[in-house]
XYZ file of C-alpha atoms in Angstrom:
318
model
C 45.552 148.643 56.056
C 47.067 149.087 52.606
C 50.295 151.087 52.566
C 50.139 154.207 50.410
C 53.390 155.920 49.510
C 53.553 159.713 49.433
C 54.060 160.010 45.671
C 51.092 157.680 45.058
C 48.536 159.893 46.815
C 47.380 161.750 43.656
C 46.719 158.368 42.017
C 44.792 157.070 45.017
C 42.734 160.264 45.226
C 41.752 160.003 41.577
C 40.891 156.300 41.955
C 38.654 157.156 44.901
C 36.929 159.840 42.832
C 36.278 157.384 40.001
C 34.932 154.778 42.432
C 32.667 157.419 43.970
C 31.235 158.392 40.571
C 30.681 154.759 39.596
C 28.791 154.135 42.825
C 26.723 157.284 42.305
C 25.859 156.169 38.758
C 24.859 152.705 39.951
C 22.669 154.101 42.731
C 20.924 156.778 40.672
C 19.432 157.391 37.251
C 22.141 159.884 36.271
C 24.585 158.569 33.688
C 28.140 159.792 34.355
C 29.845 157.326 32.003
C 31.456 160.054 29.902
C 32.932 161.804 32.946
C 34.143 158.468 34.331
C 35.845 157.576 31.041
C 37.629 160.924 31.002
C 38.848 160.413 34.567
C 40.039 156.881 33.770
C 42.028 158.226 30.801
C 43.471 160.872 33.094
C 44.283 158.181 35.670
C 46.193 156.121 33.126
C 48.213 159.167 32.096
C 48.883 160.103 35.722
C 50.126 156.577 36.502
C 52.422 156.680 33.478
C 53.790 160.068 34.545
C 54.373 159.116 38.184
C 55.538 155.506 37.890
C 57.540 156.245 34.766
C 59.561 158.993 36.449
C 60.302 157.654 39.915
C 63.187 159.282 41.810
C 65.775 157.167 43.670
C 64.073 157.826 47.013
C 60.724 156.777 45.529
C 62.283 153.474 44.506
C 63.722 153.022 48.000
C 60.178 153.335 49.329
C 58.916 150.845 46.756
C 61.667 148.370 47.676
C 60.577 148.624 51.323
C 56.846 148.361 50.651
C 55.149 146.203 53.268
C 53.248 144.277 50.583
C 56.248 143.638 48.348
C 56.579 139.929 47.445
C 59.151 137.959 49.423
C 61.486 135.088 48.598
C 58.890 132.474 49.571
C 56.286 134.188 47.396
C 58.539 133.835 44.354
C 59.575 130.296 45.264
C 55.935 129.214 45.192
C 55.444 130.911 41.819
C 58.639 129.826 40.057
C 59.582 126.401 41.400
C 57.991 123.032 42.055
C 58.492 120.493 44.852
C 60.368 122.953 47.051
C 61.755 121.371 50.214
C 63.013 123.786 52.856
C 65.838 122.772 55.187
C 66.759 124.327 58.507
C 69.813 124.906 60.662
C 73.534 125.379 60.156
C 74.590 122.254 62.128
C 76.567 124.494 64.474
C 74.240 126.776 66.389
C 70.650 126.808 65.202
C 68.195 127.899 62.541
C 67.926 131.476 61.305
C 64.519 132.130 59.792
C 65.727 135.337 58.155
C 67.149 133.061 55.457
C 65.221 130.395 53.558
C 67.173 127.577 51.917
C 66.216 124.380 50.151
C 66.038 122.388 46.948
C 63.408 122.482 44.216
C 62.786 121.847 40.556
C 63.036 124.608 37.997
C 61.827 123.627 34.523
C 62.033 119.987 35.706
C 65.698 120.340 36.699
C 66.948 120.286 40.322
C 68.260 123.575 41.730
C 69.216 124.982 45.107
C 67.230 128.067 46.141
C 68.304 130.449 48.913
C 67.018 133.869 49.898
C 66.451 136.458 52.567
C 62.967 136.266 54.023
C 61.024 139.154 55.544
C 57.646 138.985 57.246
C 54.307 140.280 56.024
C 53.184 141.575 59.430
C 54.692 142.497 62.789
C 54.482 138.986 64.227
C 56.159 137.381 61.220
C 58.751 140.144 60.962
C 59.788 139.462 64.543
C 60.007 135.754 63.737
C 62.094 136.509 60.635
C 64.114 139.235 62.396
C 62.921 141.678 59.705
C 64.980 139.779 57.133
C 68.294 140.579 58.843
C 70.298 137.337 59.158
C 72.500 136.161 62.007
C 75.734 134.230 61.283
C 73.896 130.914 61.419
C 71.752 132.136 58.522
C 74.777 132.646 56.298
C 76.226 129.330 57.430
C 72.945 127.617 56.604
C 73.090 129.216 53.155
C 76.690 128.083 52.673
C 75.844 124.528 53.749
C 73.256 124.309 50.996
C 75.518 125.926 48.420
C 78.172 123.325 49.221
C 75.526 120.645 48.752
C 74.636 122.174 45.382
C 78.308 122.059 44.429
C 78.508 118.384 45.415
C 75.478 117.400 43.348
C 76.122 119.845 40.481
C 72.949 121.886 40.962
C 72.644 125.538 39.871
C 72.292 127.997 42.769
C 69.608 130.696 42.696
C 69.572 133.384 45.386
C 66.991 136.061 46.177
C 68.342 139.155 47.918
C 66.126 141.270 50.146
C 67.588 142.622 53.383
C 68.427 145.914 55.039
C 71.663 144.234 56.085
C 73.051 141.558 58.347
C 71.844 141.811 61.941
C 74.236 144.176 63.785
C 73.470 143.021 67.325
C 75.936 141.858 69.938
C 74.902 138.204 69.763
C 75.515 138.125 66.018
C 78.961 139.644 66.442
C 79.805 137.161 69.202
C 78.933 134.283 66.890
C 81.105 135.572 64.045
C 78.934 137.680 61.759
C 81.727 139.178 59.643
C 83.546 135.838 59.338
C 80.378 134.077 58.196
C 79.743 136.662 55.461
C 83.403 136.689 54.379
C 83.396 132.887 54.130
C 80.361 133.025 51.866
C 82.040 135.579 49.602
C 85.154 133.458 49.290
C 83.349 130.177 48.682
C 80.792 131.579 46.245
C 83.594 133.036 44.166
C 85.013 129.546 43.631
C 81.952 127.330 43.195
C 81.929 125.542 39.836
C 78.138 125.532 39.391
C 76.108 128.390 37.865
C 75.009 131.042 40.378
C 72.190 133.468 39.582
C 71.405 136.261 42.064
C 68.237 138.357 41.947
C 67.687 141.470 44.075
C 63.938 141.549 44.762
C 63.757 144.341 47.360
C 66.487 145.976 49.392
C 70.048 144.821 48.875
C 71.776 146.261 51.904
C 75.500 146.136 52.648
C 77.406 142.915 53.370
C 74.172 141.343 54.512
C 73.073 141.294 50.875
C 76.501 140.514 49.484
C 76.645 137.349 51.586
C 74.223 135.837 49.042
C 75.244 138.042 46.134
C 78.375 136.648 44.482
C 77.137 135.152 41.237
C 77.699 134.698 37.528
C 74.623 136.764 36.712
C 73.143 139.410 39.000
C 69.710 140.808 38.188
C 67.549 143.410 39.903
C 63.866 144.149 39.884
C 63.149 147.610 38.509
C 62.224 149.111 41.884
C 64.779 147.319 44.049
C 67.949 148.865 45.484
C 71.496 147.616 46.081
C 73.956 149.580 48.183
C 76.822 149.438 50.672
C 74.739 151.331 53.228
C 71.188 152.608 53.599
C 70.428 156.195 52.535
C 69.684 157.003 56.190
C 73.044 155.581 57.259
C 74.902 157.471 54.547
C 73.155 160.724 55.483
C 74.052 160.197 59.148
C 77.721 159.766 58.267
C 78.004 162.488 55.630
C 75.796 165.188 57.122
C 75.079 163.960 60.671
C 71.385 163.995 59.797
C 69.428 160.848 58.843
C 66.514 163.014 57.663
C 68.606 163.849 54.580
C 68.225 160.268 53.339
C 66.424 161.456 50.208
C 69.409 163.602 49.281
C 71.764 160.695 49.925
C 69.710 158.359 47.756
C 70.077 160.763 44.829
C 73.879 160.587 45.079
C 74.477 156.932 45.922
C 73.579 155.309 42.570
C 71.614 152.511 44.248
C 68.805 151.954 41.749
C 68.708 149.137 39.201
C 69.244 151.437 36.211
C 72.203 153.154 37.865
C 73.837 149.850 38.710
C 73.275 148.512 35.199
C 75.207 151.489 33.850
C 78.037 150.715 36.302
C 78.149 147.045 35.223
C 77.311 145.913 38.755
C 74.267 143.990 37.513
C 73.430 142.184 34.293
C 69.751 142.914 33.725
C 66.957 145.096 35.063
C 63.745 143.075 35.394
C 60.660 145.238 34.701
C 57.890 145.470 37.289
C 54.141 145.858 36.767
C 52.918 149.446 36.870
C 52.855 150.423 40.533
C 55.364 147.836 41.695
C 55.810 144.092 42.103
C 53.144 143.940 44.822
C 50.455 144.938 42.329
C 50.603 141.574 40.537
C 52.979 138.899 41.841
C 52.013 136.454 39.100
C 53.014 138.896 36.363
C 56.184 139.771 38.260
C 57.120 136.109 38.636
C 56.627 135.624 34.895
C 59.035 138.475 34.189
C 61.607 136.965 36.564
C 61.066 133.572 34.962
C 62.056 134.855 31.521
C 65.363 136.272 32.772
C 66.117 133.343 35.077
C 65.570 130.749 32.368
C 67.794 132.723 30.003
C 70.576 132.906 32.617
C 70.465 129.212 33.525
C 70.484 128.214 29.862
C 73.442 130.458 29.045
C 75.539 129.526 32.084
C 74.920 125.805 31.644
C 76.778 125.898 28.317
C 80.105 126.777 29.922
C 82.735 124.356 31.103
C 83.964 124.676 34.682
C 87.035 126.638 33.616
C 84.989 128.947 31.394
C 82.475 129.589 34.162
C 85.149 130.565 36.681
C 87.008 132.695 34.141
C 83.878 134.593 33.156
C 82.980 135.121 36.823
C 86.456 136.511 37.448
C 86.195 138.816 34.427
C 82.754 139.994 35.548
C 84.000 141.224 38.908
C 87.112 142.794 37.436
C 84.934 144.904 35.145
C 82.432 146.114 37.737
C 82.292 149.843 38.300
C 83.204 153.019 36.494
C 86.428 154.731 37.461
C 89.343 156.707 36.061
C 93.001 156.296 36.849
C 94.682 159.574 37.819
């Protein structure tokens, strides 16, 4: 069953009305073309009004949409000859993270990303996109390989956060993420990170240290979920909407704070409405980033990365 978000209900109701009139016209001799045209004009205006003025909580819901394209969806659209590899050579394979090599514009690249499922069975298999330590170690293994063979690294970020369970902690969850942060900061190959859904906490940051960081228009990036923030601040997770308004977690907010480099537009209604169009929009930004970063020498790349992270945020010294 198709997921319908609360703010989309007026649009869906109007679409149903138009479909009903079209069916009535087709099944009878009464011509309702003029009325249908008026409703379609009204529908277009309604979509512009609603999707053009989404609140932070609306975008959180869009980022979590069950039909939102995943890392593998974009890999199939953007890259050729993708070969996925498994395992961290220490413990096992974590299917919440996909990693491998592919060609992008006929040049070899390393591609890594969080992977959610499309249904309950796959979500259980993928642990709902929440990686264990072996997932981050698998990612690091392939980033080190990219460093060795001088391949650009492209990461797709889409997770509520790293898995917080006991087993993950026993196997060194925080150490695995910290190691990724440290190593990614020093790699001498271009790193491009793209937030395609939820970018939650250190679980997202474990793949998020890059030279360029981009976000899809309706994705989010935050140190904690709105529900988690509401639970801490007001002892009430139901105030998540209020928290989302204050947290500055949307793409436009983060662009203003210099956390990200570009906001990638989405089709009207979200990325899930047309993955091919969305992939084309990502392609434009990704190609631009790879081309720009490939011009720099190793020293220039590291210096610019250092400058980027020094300039993140908006603050005043008292």
